Structures are given as structure tokens and as C-alpha cells.
Amino acid sequence: MRDALDATPYDALLLLSFGGPEGPDDVVPFLENVTRGRGIPKERLKEVGQHYFQFGGVSPINDQNRALLDALRKDFADHGLDLPIHWGNRNWAPYLTDTLREMVADGHRRILVLATSAYASYSGCRQYRENLAESLAALETEGLELPKIDKLRHYFNHPGFLEPMIDGVIESLAELPEDVRDGAHIAFSTHSIPTASADTSGPVEGHGEGGAYVAQHLEVARLIADAVRERTGVDHPWQLVYQSRSGAPHIPWLEPDICDHLEERHASGVPAVVIAPIGFVSDHMEVLYDLDTEARAKAEELGLPMRRSATVGDDPRFAAAIRDLVLERAAVERGQKVTPCALGALGADHNVCPVGCCPARAPKPAAAGVDSPYA
């Protein structure tokens, strides 16, 4: 971690997340926000919302973000880093535009953004940048002085993100019955996205089959599997799998699906599986429903012992990693030479998204990139 706790030129950190309903009456309005512009009927949204209604209409993501905020503030205070931290969401209160308006009113003019997505993709990076541009445009129409906004680089291979997941997999393996433990396979799970979106994720020069999205997840899976082998002495076979598909059936999405994978592993004689949700920062609704509900039911149906490891959540090591990334980016902005902290062969990702990085189907202005209209 950095020695000099100097965050200048930044005067605030913004935690930017997806948002989620906090009661039954919030579910359909929340889903209307998520699907705005797609023309999905309200009755269909009520059907989709059954995932939330099964949990009382409450997504855990907002409470998990509150816990992360507390962890970040504690870590910053304990290490003498005086940097206010605010929170805004894409799809539910506290809304991003409202948070930015409050930050401007408080006098913040250089804002660094932490998105709760560790990997390159349209939905995990550029769409957040588009949201930032939309909010800045709204503030501009109100005549407010606009802050300069930068976004922290992708942190998928930072040790503070990896170490909690490594421990989680080892703990989950230890929870399996001893007679199946050493033969257990690891299913590293992440959100499925259309293959076309995956293929164009990351900078243009890296576009190709799976793009940066798949490459980064494979790197994380390999790093975790290698660490598990080194610490336990057992080489567990593994595979990257996908969950939470939501698109039209005729559009190709990344596969295999986690439940199909469990069926295939069982058919091939695998004695047990540990599911590691490496694509997610916290145990939000897609983890609770797609893994803890659907995948667990599939494993029970098959008679396949299964454990699901934890996401990083508010782990103190993750909070420390964010502090490190803040100080790293601040030093870069001040023109200092910095050695980024990153494990594996891919190295540290770019600080500023280049033109053509994770493009949208319909081009929109995006902040915090080379092509930002709000430089």
C-alpha cells in the first residue's frame, strides 16, 4: 500500500453502484428504471420481480453498499486519509444525479469514482460513464459549476480484491464432506452478457472473442485456483461459468450457464462443486437468487454436494485496496511515477478509457474517458 496518504487533486470519492429496491412497493418502479426505453409491459416486470418478492421485495445491495461505505470510511480514517466518501446509484435512491448535486453544493470539484464492478464491459464500465455524463448534463442545465470526474481503474487483479475470494474458496472447500473435498471442482461464476458485448469489451486493440471481459475473468479464476493449490496442496479442476442471462433467446450470450454446468459435472462423475462468484463485488440479488436459490436447488436435485463462497463485500482488505487505488490515481494525476499494484499476466488496466472501449450499440456521451465531453 502507498506510503504517502495524499489524495490531491481529488477532494471526494463517489461510490457508484446499481441500486436495488428496499421494499415490495419499490420493485416494479425499480425495474422500470432498469429497463427504461425498452417498452417492457408492467405485467412482465411484475413477473420478473418475483425474484425480489421472494426476499420481501428487498435487494441486499443497498445495505451491502452501506457496509462498504462504513468500511471505506473506517479504513481512510484509520490511515489518516482525509477524503469524503459519497454514494450514488444508477437505478434507485440515492440517485447519482442527486448525489452529484449535493457534492457540488458541498464544494467538491475533483471527484474520483469507484464503480462496484471490477471488470471491463459495457454494463460494468461504459454504462456507468454514460450515467455520469447524463448527470453532469442535468447539472449543467441547472446552471451549476461542473466538477471534473475521473474513474478508478478496473481492480479485478488487485490483491485486495483477490485475497478475500481465495480465502472464501478455501473455506468453502473445507466445509465439504472430507470424502469429496479433494475431488471437488471449482465453478468460477460471473454475469453472462451477449457475446457481441463481450467481444467488444476493453480497448479496440484487444477486441476479439470474449474481449477483455472474458480474459480478465479467466485471469482471476487462474490466480485463485493457483493460490488454492499452493495453500492446500490440492489441484482442483475449474471452469469459468455464467449466470443471470436475461436477453432474448435468439441472441447468443456467454455460456455455459451455471445450472447446465452442474448437470454436466455431475454426469461426468465429479463428487462436489464449489461455486465462486468472482464477477460480483457483493452478495446481491443475482447471487442470492441465481446461486443460493436456483443453483443450490439444482445441486440438491442432482445429489451433488455444493458450497458457494463469499464475495469480497466489505472485507477490510478490499477497503485497503480501494485506498491504494485512490492514492495511486492521485499520484498519477500529480505527474508522479507510480508502480501499480496488480497480480498476474495482464497487469494494471488503463486509468482512462480510450475511444472505442466497450462501445454501446447506440453511441452516447460518456464521462471519465478520452472522449468525454466533460474533460
mmCIF file of C-alpha atoms in Angstrom:
data_model
loop_
_atom_site.group_PDB
_atom_site.id
_atom_site.type_symbol
_atom_site.label_atom_id
_atom_site.label_comp_id
_atom_site.label_asym_id
_atom_site.label_seq_id
_atom_site.Cartn_x
_atom_site.Cartn_y
_atom_site.Cartn_z
ATOM 1 C CA MET A 1 0.000 0.000 0.000
ATOM 2 C CA ARG A 2 1.085 3.586 -0.652
ATOM 3 C CA ASP A 3 3.181 5.388 1.947
ATOM 4 C CA ALA A 4 2.154 8.982 1.173
ATOM 5 C CA LEU A 5 -1.537 9.461 2.007
ATOM 6 C CA ASP A 6 -2.058 12.355 -0.387
ATOM 7 C CA ALA A 7 -5.261 12.260 -2.436
ATOM 8 C CA THR A 8 -4.796 15.639 -4.105
ATOM 9 C CA PRO A 9 -6.008 16.802 -6.571
ATOM 10 C CA TYR A 10 -9.130 14.862 -5.578
ATOM 11 C CA ASP A 11 -11.440 16.252 -2.931
ATOM 12 C CA ALA A 12 -14.020 13.418 -2.763
ATOM 13 C CA LEU A 13 -14.657 9.784 -3.638
ATOM 14 C CA LEU A 14 -18.001 8.676 -5.111
ATOM 15 C CA LEU A 15 -19.170 5.083 -4.685
ATOM 16 C CA LEU A 16 -21.266 4.418 -7.794
ATOM 17 C CA SER A 17 -23.483 1.337 -7.828
ATOM 18 C CA PHE A 18 -26.528 -0.271 -9.429
ATOM 19 C CA GLY A 19 -29.110 0.219 -6.703
ATOM 20 C CA GLY A 20 -31.990 -2.006 -5.676
ATOM 21 C CA PRO A 21 -35.485 -1.946 -4.162
ATOM 22 C CA GLU A 22 -35.855 -1.694 -0.407
ATOM 23 C CA GLY A 23 -39.466 -2.859 -0.105
ATOM 24 C CA PRO A 24 -42.252 -4.541 -2.102
ATOM 25 C CA ASP A 25 -43.630 -1.208 -3.386
ATOM 26 C CA ASP A 26 -40.197 -0.359 -4.826
ATOM 27 C CA VAL A 27 -39.793 -3.458 -7.010
ATOM 28 C CA VAL A 28 -41.740 -2.505 -10.150
ATOM 29 C CA PRO A 29 -40.604 1.175 -10.146
ATOM 30 C CA PHE A 30 -37.016 -0.053 -9.741
ATOM 31 C CA LEU A 31 -37.388 -2.464 -12.663
ATOM 32 C CA GLU A 32 -38.940 0.348 -14.715
ATOM 33 C CA ASN A 33 -35.771 2.344 -14.083
ATOM 34 C CA VAL A 34 -33.567 -0.597 -15.070
ATOM 35 C CA THR A 35 -35.470 -1.289 -18.297
ATOM 36 C CA ARG A 36 -36.366 2.285 -19.261
ATOM 37 C CA GLY A 37 -36.666 2.700 -23.030
ATOM 38 C CA ARG A 38 -37.210 -0.995 -23.773
ATOM 39 C CA GLY A 39 -41.006 -0.873 -23.754
ATOM 40 C CA ILE A 40 -41.447 -3.784 -21.343
ATOM 41 C CA PRO A 41 -45.063 -4.001 -20.036
ATOM 42 C CA LYS A 42 -45.651 -3.533 -16.316
ATOM 43 C CA GLU A 43 -47.200 -7.017 -16.052
ATOM 44 C CA ARG A 44 -43.979 -8.529 -17.376
ATOM 45 C CA LEU A 45 -41.992 -6.508 -14.843
ATOM 46 C CA LYS A 46 -44.168 -7.922 -12.068
ATOM 47 C CA GLU A 47 -43.255 -11.424 -13.273
ATOM 48 C CA VAL A 48 -39.551 -10.561 -13.326
ATOM 49 C CA GLY A 49 -39.919 -9.003 -9.882
ATOM 50 C CA GLN A 50 -40.827 -12.359 -8.346
ATOM 51 C CA HIS A 51 -37.121 -12.836 -7.638
ATOM 52 C CA TYR A 52 -37.305 -9.791 -5.369
ATOM 53 C CA PHE A 53 -40.710 -10.603 -3.888
ATOM 54 C CA GLN A 54 -39.326 -13.946 -2.698
ATOM 55 C CA PHE A 55 -36.978 -11.894 -0.494
ATOM 56 C CA GLY A 56 -39.624 -9.477 0.779
ATOM 57 C CA GLY A 57 -39.118 -7.063 -2.112
ATOM 58 C CA VAL A 58 -35.729 -6.074 -0.735
ATOM 59 C CA SER A 59 -32.441 -6.324 -2.588
ATOM 60 C CA PRO A 60 -29.462 -6.650 -0.254
ATOM 61 C CA ILE A 61 -27.277 -4.436 -2.462
ATOM 62 C CA ASN A 62 -28.056 -1.125 -0.755
ATOM 63 C CA ASP A 63 -27.269 -2.447 2.727
ATOM 64 C CA GLN A 64 -24.109 -4.017 1.317
ATOM 65 C CA ASN A 65 -23.090 -0.664 -0.138
ATOM 66 C CA ARG A 66 -23.731 0.978 3.227
ATOM 67 C CA ALA A 67 -21.453 -1.613 4.821
ATOM 68 C CA LEU A 68 -18.793 -0.934 2.181
ATOM 69 C CA LEU A 69 -19.090 2.803 2.810
ATOM 70 C CA ASP A 70 -18.536 2.206 6.519
ATOM 71 C CA ALA A 71 -15.521 0.005 5.788
ATOM 72 C CA LEU A 72 -14.011 2.578 3.431
ATOM 73 C CA ARG A 73 -14.550 5.452 5.836
ATOM 74 C CA LYS A 74 -13.041 3.476 8.688
ATOM 75 C CA ASP A 75 -10.022 2.469 6.616
ATOM 76 C CA PHE A 76 -9.449 6.019 5.381
ATOM 77 C CA ALA A 77 -9.776 7.449 8.904
ATOM 78 C CA ASP A 78 -7.531 4.789 10.445
ATOM 79 C CA HIS A 79 -4.800 5.607 7.916
ATOM 80 C CA GLY A 80 -5.143 9.376 8.002
ATOM 81 C CA LEU A 81 -6.615 9.774 4.524
ATOM 82 C CA ASP A 82 -8.915 12.782 4.673
ATOM 83 C CA LEU A 83 -11.204 12.199 1.707
ATOM 84 C CA PRO A 84 -15.006 12.432 1.992
ATOM 85 C CA ILE A 85 -16.917 9.481 0.515
ATOM 86 C CA HIS A 86 -20.354 9.789 -1.061
ATOM 87 C CA TRP A 87 -22.713 7.247 -2.625
ATOM 88 C CA GLY A 88 -24.984 7.344 -5.675
ATOM 89 C CA ASN A 89 -26.879 4.690 -7.646
ATOM 90 C CA ARG A 90 -27.812 4.171 -11.266
ATOM 91 C CA ASN A 91 -31.340 2.850 -10.694
ATOM 92 C CA TRP A 92 -32.523 3.642 -7.151
ATOM 93 C CA ALA A 93 -32.083 6.082 -4.299
ATOM 94 C CA PRO A 94 -29.717 7.621 -3.555
ATOM 95 C CA TYR A 95 -29.734 8.550 -7.250
ATOM 96 C CA LEU A 96 -26.485 9.554 -8.913
ATOM 97 C CA THR A 97 -27.690 12.978 -10.092
ATOM 98 C CA ASP A 98 -28.941 13.891 -6.620
ATOM 99 C CA THR A 99 -25.659 12.812 -5.052
ATOM 100 C CA LEU A 100 -23.576 14.785 -7.541
ATOM 101 C CA ARG A 101 -25.754 17.857 -6.971
ATOM 102 C CA GLU A 102 -25.128 17.579 -3.225
ATOM 103 C CA MET A 103 -21.401 17.102 -3.796
ATOM 104 C CA VAL A 104 -21.231 20.221 -5.938
ATOM 105 C CA ALA A 105 -23.159 22.160 -3.287
ATOM 106 C CA ASP A 106 -20.585 20.963 -0.740
ATOM 107 C CA GLY A 107 -17.838 22.448 -2.886
ATOM 108 C CA HIS A 108 -16.361 19.282 -4.432
ATOM 109 C CA ARG A 109 -14.725 19.934 -7.807
ATOM 110 C CA ARG A 110 -12.381 16.933 -8.378
ATOM 111 C CA ILE A 111 -14.250 13.701 -7.863
ATOM 112 C CA LEU A 112 -12.877 10.170 -8.152
ATOM 113 C CA VAL A 113 -15.404 7.410 -8.852
ATOM 114 C CA LEU A 114 -15.372 3.832 -7.568
ATOM 115 C CA ALA A 115 -17.830 1.654 -9.509
ATOM 116 C CA THR A 116 -18.980 -1.605 -7.950
ATOM 117 C CA SER A 117 -17.820 -3.563 -10.996
ATOM 118 C CA ALA A 118 -14.284 -4.904 -11.235
ATOM 119 C CA TYR A 119 -14.159 -5.811 -14.934
ATOM 120 C CA ALA A 120 -14.317 -4.250 -18.388
ATOM 121 C CA SER A 121 -17.671 -4.387 -20.189
ATOM 122 C CA TYR A 122 -20.347 -2.032 -21.439
ATOM 123 C CA SER A 123 -22.678 -2.619 -18.475
ATOM 124 C CA GLY A 124 -19.826 -2.761 -15.966
ATOM 125 C CA CYS A 125 -17.921 0.321 -17.084
ATOM 126 C CA ARG A 126 -19.070 2.414 -20.036
ATOM 127 C CA GLN A 127 -22.716 2.467 -18.959
ATOM 128 C CA TYR A 128 -21.655 3.921 -15.609
ATOM 129 C CA ARG A 129 -19.646 6.514 -17.532
ATOM 130 C CA GLU A 130 -22.748 7.298 -19.602
ATOM 131 C CA ASN A 131 -24.721 7.714 -16.378
ATOM 132 C CA LEU A 132 -22.097 10.158 -15.145
ATOM 133 C CA ALA A 133 -22.339 12.143 -18.384
ATOM 134 C CA GLU A 134 -26.161 12.230 -18.123
ATOM 135 C CA SER A 135 -25.955 13.518 -14.562
ATOM 136 C CA LEU A 136 -23.397 16.159 -15.465
ATOM 137 C CA ALA A 137 -25.623 17.277 -18.346
ATOM 138 C CA ALA A 138 -28.532 17.608 -15.910
ATOM 139 C CA LEU A 139 -26.440 19.714 -13.535
ATOM 140 C CA GLU A 140 -25.286 21.846 -16.462
ATOM 141 C CA THR A 141 -28.893 22.670 -17.380
ATOM 142 C CA GLU A 142 -29.374 23.783 -13.773
ATOM 143 C CA GLY A 143 -26.502 26.249 -14.166
ATOM 144 C CA LEU A 144 -24.264 24.514 -11.642
ATOM 145 C CA GLU A 145 -20.482 24.522 -11.808
ATOM 146 C CA LEU A 146 -19.481 21.078 -13.057
ATOM 147 C CA PRO A 147 -16.854 19.019 -11.248
ATOM 148 C CA LYS A 148 -14.110 17.135 -13.081
ATOM 149 C CA ILE A 149 -14.708 13.419 -12.695
ATOM 150 C CA ASP A 150 -12.284 10.517 -13.067
ATOM 151 C CA LYS A 151 -12.923 6.814 -12.551
ATOM 152 C CA LEU A 152 -10.700 4.309 -10.767
ATOM 153 C CA ARG A 153 -9.206 1.623 -12.994
ATOM 154 C CA HIS A 154 -10.586 -1.906 -13.047
ATOM 155 C CA TYR A 155 -9.427 -3.700 -9.914
ATOM 156 C CA PHE A 156 -10.059 -7.351 -10.833
ATOM 157 C CA ASN A 157 -6.416 -8.326 -10.285
ATOM 158 C CA HIS A 158 -5.614 -6.183 -7.251
ATOM 159 C CA PRO A 159 -4.551 -8.435 -4.342
ATOM 160 C CA GLY A 160 -7.072 -6.760 -2.043
ATOM 161 C CA PHE A 161 -9.852 -7.979 -4.325
ATOM 162 C CA LEU A 162 -8.350 -11.427 -4.895
ATOM 163 C CA GLU A 163 -7.292 -12.394 -1.364
ATOM 164 C CA PRO A 164 -10.794 -12.433 0.180
ATOM 165 C CA MET A 165 -12.012 -14.620 -2.686
ATOM 166 C CA ILE A 166 -9.079 -17.014 -2.311
ATOM 167 C CA ASP A 167 -9.877 -17.391 1.390
ATOM 168 C CA GLY A 168 -13.554 -17.856 0.568
ATOM 169 C CA VAL A 169 -12.878 -20.731 -1.826
ATOM 170 C CA ILE A 170 -10.559 -22.444 0.674
ATOM 171 C CA GLU A 171 -13.171 -22.064 3.433
ATOM 172 C CA SER A 172 -15.901 -23.460 1.170
ATOM 173 C CA LEU A 173 -13.754 -26.449 0.252
ATOM 174 C CA ALA A 174 -13.176 -27.109 3.954
ATOM 175 C CA GLU A 175 -16.963 -27.152 4.516
ATOM 176 C CA LEU A 176 -17.433 -30.037 2.065
ATOM 177 C CA PRO A 177 -17.538 -33.604 3.381
ATOM 178 C CA GLU A 178 -13.999 -34.931 3.666
ATOM 179 C CA ASP A 179 -14.612 -37.834 1.288
ATOM 180 C CA VAL A 180 -15.485 -35.494 -1.633
ATOM 181 C CA ARG A 181 -13.350 -32.473 -0.767
ATOM 182 C CA ASP A 182 -10.177 -33.232 -2.726
ATOM 183 C CA GLY A 183 -12.136 -34.184 -5.845
ATOM 184 C CA ALA A 184 -14.266 -31.026 -5.831
ATOM 185 C CA HIS A 185 -14.346 -28.820 -8.901
ATOM 186 C CA ILE A 186 -14.487 -25.029 -8.735
ATOM 187 C CA ALA A 187 -17.057 -23.157 -10.835
ATOM 188 C CA PHE A 188 -15.998 -19.516 -11.139
ATOM 189 C CA SER A 189 -19.229 -17.660 -11.888
ATOM 190 C CA THR A 190 -19.928 -14.251 -13.376
ATOM 191 C CA HIS A 191 -22.773 -12.421 -15.095
ATOM 192 C CA SER A 192 -23.459 -13.635 -18.616
ATOM 193 C CA ILE A 193 -23.582 -10.909 -21.263
ATOM 194 C CA PRO A 194 -24.245 -11.046 -25.014
ATOM 195 C CA THR A 195 -21.248 -12.487 -26.851
ATOM 196 C CA ALA A 196 -21.205 -9.363 -29.050
ATOM 197 C CA SER A 197 -20.765 -7.200 -25.942
ATOM 198 C CA ALA A 198 -18.035 -9.471 -24.601
ATOM 199 C CA ASP A 199 -16.183 -9.451 -27.934
ATOM 200 C CA THR A 200 -16.000 -5.640 -27.931
ATOM 201 C CA SER A 201 -15.125 -5.198 -24.261
ATOM 202 C CA GLY A 202 -11.904 -3.404 -23.435
ATOM 203 C CA PRO A 203 -9.805 -1.216 -25.744
ATOM 204 C CA VAL A 204 -10.246 -1.619 -29.504
ATOM 205 C CA GLU A 205 -6.852 -3.272 -29.993
ATOM 206 C CA GLY A 206 -7.887 -6.033 -27.592
ATOM 207 C CA HIS A 207 -11.266 -6.739 -29.170
ATOM 208 C CA GLY A 208 -11.749 -10.340 -30.221
ATOM 209 C CA GLU A 209 -13.501 -13.443 -28.993
ATOM 210 C CA GLY A 210 -14.587 -12.723 -25.443
ATOM 211 C CA GLY A 211 -12.673 -9.442 -25.333
ATOM 212 C CA ALA A 212 -11.319 -8.124 -22.060
ATOM 213 C CA TYR A 213 -14.386 -9.306 -20.160
ATOM 214 C CA VAL A 214 -13.637 -12.994 -20.600
ATOM 215 C CA ALA A 215 -9.847 -12.571 -20.461
ATOM 216 C CA GLN A 216 -9.990 -10.740 -17.134
ATOM 217 C CA HIS A 217 -12.322 -13.295 -15.558
ATOM 218 C CA LEU A 218 -10.154 -16.175 -16.766
ATOM 219 C CA GLU A 219 -7.133 -14.458 -15.251
ATOM 220 C CA VAL A 220 -8.876 -14.050 -11.894
ATOM 221 C CA ALA A 221 -10.026 -17.681 -11.937
ATOM 222 C CA ARG A 222 -6.499 -18.867 -12.720
ATOM 223 C CA LEU A 223 -4.952 -16.720 -9.979
ATOM 224 C CA ILE A 224 -7.419 -18.006 -7.389
ATOM 225 C CA ALA A 225 -7.070 -21.643 -8.478
ATOM 226 C CA ASP A 226 -3.268 -21.373 -8.370
ATOM 227 C CA ALA A 227 -3.381 -19.852 -4.878
ATOM 228 C CA VAL A 228 -5.767 -22.554 -3.652
ATOM 229 C CA ARG A 229 -3.421 -25.234 -4.963
ATOM 230 C CA GLU A 230 -0.403 -23.611 -3.313
ATOM 231 C CA ARG A 231 -2.150 -23.266 0.058
ATOM 232 C CA THR A 232 -3.986 -26.597 0.198
ATOM 233 C CA GLY A 233 -1.725 -28.853 -1.844
ATOM 234 C CA VAL A 234 -4.698 -29.957 -3.971
ATOM 235 C CA ASP A 235 -5.106 -29.090 -7.651
ATOM 236 C CA HIS A 236 -8.844 -28.566 -8.155
ATOM 237 C CA PRO A 237 -10.122 -28.532 -11.758
ATOM 238 C CA TRP A 238 -12.036 -25.350 -12.573
ATOM 239 C CA GLN A 239 -14.115 -23.638 -15.236
ATOM 240 C CA LEU A 240 -15.498 -20.161 -15.860
ATOM 241 C CA VAL A 241 -19.300 -20.307 -15.961
ATOM 242 C CA TYR A 242 -22.089 -17.761 -16.319
ATOM 243 C CA GLN A 243 -25.385 -16.823 -14.702
ATOM 244 C CA SER A 244 -28.222 -14.294 -14.782
ATOM 245 C CA ARG A 245 -28.910 -14.348 -18.530
ATOM 246 C CA SER A 246 -31.835 -12.023 -19.294
ATOM 247 C CA GLY A 247 -31.840 -11.422 -23.045
ATOM 248 C CA ALA A 248 -33.933 -12.658 -25.954
ATOM 249 C CA PRO A 249 -33.325 -16.361 -26.648
ATOM 250 C CA HIS A 250 -32.174 -15.777 -30.245
ATOM 251 C CA ILE A 251 -29.258 -13.554 -29.128
ATOM 252 C CA PRO A 252 -26.081 -15.503 -28.221
ATOM 253 C CA TRP A 253 -24.901 -14.992 -24.644
ATOM 254 C CA LEU A 254 -21.826 -16.307 -22.866
ATOM 255 C CA GLU A 255 -22.098 -19.944 -21.772
ATOM 256 C CA PRO A 256 -22.167 -22.395 -20.038
ATOM 257 C CA ASP A 257 -24.939 -21.495 -17.626
ATOM 258 C CA ILE A 258 -24.170 -22.466 -14.029
ATOM 259 C CA CYS A 259 -27.081 -24.928 -13.757
ATOM 260 C CA ASP A 260 -26.148 -26.614 -17.057
ATOM 261 C CA HIS A 261 -22.592 -26.816 -15.769
ATOM 262 C CA LEU A 262 -23.698 -28.519 -12.558
ATOM 263 C CA GLU A 263 -25.604 -31.120 -14.580
ATOM 264 C CA GLU A 264 -22.568 -31.744 -16.789
ATOM 265 C CA ARG A 265 -20.182 -32.018 -13.822
ATOM 266 C CA HIS A 266 -22.494 -34.454 -12.074
ATOM 267 C CA ALA A 267 -22.886 -36.564 -15.223
ATOM 268 C CA SER A 268 -19.101 -36.771 -15.564
ATOM 269 C CA GLY A 269 -18.727 -38.107 -12.022
ATOM 270 C CA VAL A 270 -17.486 -35.011 -10.208
ATOM 271 C CA PRO A 271 -18.135 -35.591 -6.470
ATOM 272 C CA ALA A 272 -18.665 -31.950 -5.386
ATOM 273 C CA VAL A 273 -18.554 -28.344 -6.596
ATOM 274 C CA VAL A 274 -17.617 -25.019 -5.050
ATOM 275 C CA ILE A 275 -19.192 -22.016 -6.771
ATOM 276 C CA ALA A 276 -17.086 -18.867 -6.541
ATOM 277 C CA PRO A 277 -18.964 -15.721 -7.700
ATOM 278 C CA ILE A 278 -15.888 -13.823 -8.867
ATOM 279 C CA GLY A 279 -17.869 -11.462 -11.098
ATOM 280 C CA PHE A 280 -19.624 -9.722 -8.212
ATOM 281 C CA VAL A 281 -18.437 -7.343 -5.505
ATOM 282 C CA SER A 282 -21.190 -8.257 -3.033
ATOM 283 C CA ASP A 283 -23.815 -10.922 -2.310
ATOM 284 C CA HIS A 284 -26.623 -9.015 -4.032
ATOM 285 C CA MET A 285 -29.864 -10.358 -5.530
ATOM 286 C CA GLU A 286 -28.336 -12.147 -8.514
ATOM 287 C CA VAL A 287 -26.035 -14.062 -6.177
ATOM 288 C CA LEU A 288 -28.836 -14.848 -3.721
ATOM 289 C CA TYR A 289 -31.322 -15.953 -6.373
ATOM 290 C CA ASP A 290 -29.250 -17.428 -9.213
ATOM 291 C CA LEU A 291 -26.719 -19.186 -6.996
ATOM 292 C CA ASP A 292 -28.148 -19.611 -3.499
ATOM 293 C CA THR A 293 -31.635 -20.450 -4.790
ATOM 294 C CA GLU A 294 -31.599 -21.832 -8.347
ATOM 295 C CA ALA A 295 -28.110 -23.365 -8.469
ATOM 296 C CA ARG A 296 -28.465 -24.775 -4.961
ATOM 297 C CA ALA A 297 -31.804 -26.351 -5.889
ATOM 298 C CA LYS A 298 -30.208 -27.892 -8.985
ATOM 299 C CA ALA A 299 -27.334 -29.311 -6.928
ATOM 300 C CA GLU A 300 -29.775 -30.779 -4.387
ATOM 301 C CA GLU A 301 -31.824 -32.284 -7.214
ATOM 302 C CA LEU A 302 -28.682 -33.938 -8.558
ATOM 303 C CA GLY A 303 -27.461 -35.030 -5.142
ATOM 304 C CA LEU A 304 -24.285 -33.041 -5.807
ATOM 305 C CA PRO A 305 -22.581 -31.563 -2.713
ATOM 306 C CA MET A 306 -22.173 -27.831 -3.352
ATOM 307 C CA ARG A 307 -20.872 -24.826 -1.447
ATOM 308 C CA ARG A 308 -20.912 -21.184 -2.513
ATOM 309 C CA SER A 309 -18.021 -18.961 -1.457
ATOM 310 C CA ALA A 310 -18.462 -15.344 -0.404
ATOM 311 C CA THR A 311 -17.897 -12.208 -2.437
ATOM 312 C CA VAL A 312 -15.464 -9.564 -1.156
ATOM 313 C CA GLY A 313 -18.230 -7.317 0.235
ATOM 314 C CA ASP A 314 -16.883 -5.027 2.959
ATOM 315 C CA ASP A 315 -13.757 -7.085 3.663
ATOM 316 C CA PRO A 316 -11.096 -4.774 5.163
ATOM 317 C CA ARG A 317 -8.594 -5.935 2.541
ATOM 318 C CA PHE A 318 -10.897 -4.684 -0.195
ATOM 319 C CA ALA A 319 -11.304 -1.346 1.562
ATOM 320 C CA ALA A 320 -7.499 -1.122 1.802
ATOM 321 C CA ALA A 321 -7.245 -1.918 -1.907
ATOM 322 C CA ILE A 322 -9.551 0.993 -2.723
ATOM 323 C CA ARG A 323 -7.384 3.287 -0.609
ATOM 324 C CA ASP A 324 -4.361 2.077 -2.540
ATOM 325 C CA LEU A 325 -6.086 2.689 -5.883
ATOM 326 C CA VAL A 326 -7.143 6.191 -4.813
ATOM 327 C CA LEU A 327 -3.593 7.101 -3.813
ATOM 328 C CA GLU A 328 -2.203 5.523 -6.979
ATOM 329 C CA ARG A 329 -4.513 7.524 -9.242
ATOM 330 C CA ALA A 330 -3.924 10.729 -7.308
ATOM 331 C CA ALA A 331 -0.159 10.331 -7.707
ATOM 332 C CA VAL A 332 -0.599 9.765 -11.447
ATOM 333 C CA GLU A 333 -2.673 12.948 -11.701
ATOM 334 C CA ARG A 334 0.096 14.842 -9.925
ATOM 335 C CA GLY A 335 2.588 13.596 -12.529
ATOM 336 C CA GLN A 336 4.445 11.212 -10.219
ATOM 337 C CA LYS A 337 5.909 7.893 -11.297
ATOM 338 C CA VAL A 338 3.759 5.064 -9.934
ATOM 339 C CA THR A 339 4.137 1.290 -9.833
ATOM 340 C CA PRO A 340 0.561 -0.024 -9.986
ATOM 341 C CA CYS A 341 -0.357 -2.940 -7.769
ATOM 342 C CA ALA A 342 -1.686 -5.818 -9.878
ATOM 343 C CA LEU A 343 -1.191 -9.578 -9.901
ATOM 344 C CA GLY A 344 -0.949 -11.900 -12.895
ATOM 345 C CA ALA A 345 -0.011 -11.553 -16.519
ATOM 346 C CA LEU A 346 -2.489 -8.857 -17.565
ATOM 347 C CA GLY A 347 -1.027 -6.146 -15.360
ATOM 348 C CA ALA A 348 -2.772 -2.969 -14.283
ATOM 349 C CA ASP A 349 -5.603 -1.798 -16.519
ATOM 350 C CA HIS A 350 -5.794 1.672 -18.087
ATOM 351 C CA ASN A 351 -6.672 4.677 -15.936
ATOM 352 C CA VAL A 352 -8.594 6.485 -18.679
ATOM 353 C CA CYS A 353 -10.892 4.590 -21.037
ATOM 354 C CA PRO A 354 -9.792 5.081 -24.655
ATOM 355 C CA VAL A 355 -12.044 5.836 -27.611
ATOM 356 C CA GLY A 356 -13.955 2.732 -28.700
ATOM 357 C CA CYS A 357 -13.591 0.988 -25.350
ATOM 358 C CA CYS A 358 -16.641 -1.197 -24.534
ATOM 359 C CA PRO A 359 -18.835 0.575 -27.123
ATOM 360 C CA ALA A 360 -22.605 0.929 -26.835
ATOM 361 C CA ARG A 361 -24.947 -0.155 -29.619
ATOM 362 C CA ALA A 362 -26.280 3.405 -29.716
ATOM 363 C CA PRO A 363 -23.410 5.847 -29.065
ATOM 364 C CA LYS A 364 -23.917 8.130 -26.080
ATOM 365 C CA PRO A 365 -21.659 10.664 -24.369
ATOM 366 C CA ALA A 366 -19.612 9.102 -21.585
ATOM 367 C CA ALA A 367 -17.665 10.910 -18.873
ATOM 368 C CA ALA A 368 -14.262 9.954 -17.439
ATOM 369 C CA GLY A 369 -12.786 8.813 -20.743
ATOM 370 C CA VAL A 370 -10.612 10.156 -23.549
ATOM 371 C CA ASP A 371 -13.759 11.068 -25.486
ATOM 372 C CA SER A 372 -15.557 12.660 -22.542
ATOM 373 C CA PRO A 373 -17.427 15.896 -23.323
ATOM 374 C CA TYR A 374 -16.705 16.938 -19.732
ATOM 375 C CA ALA A 375 -12.901 16.944 -19.688
#
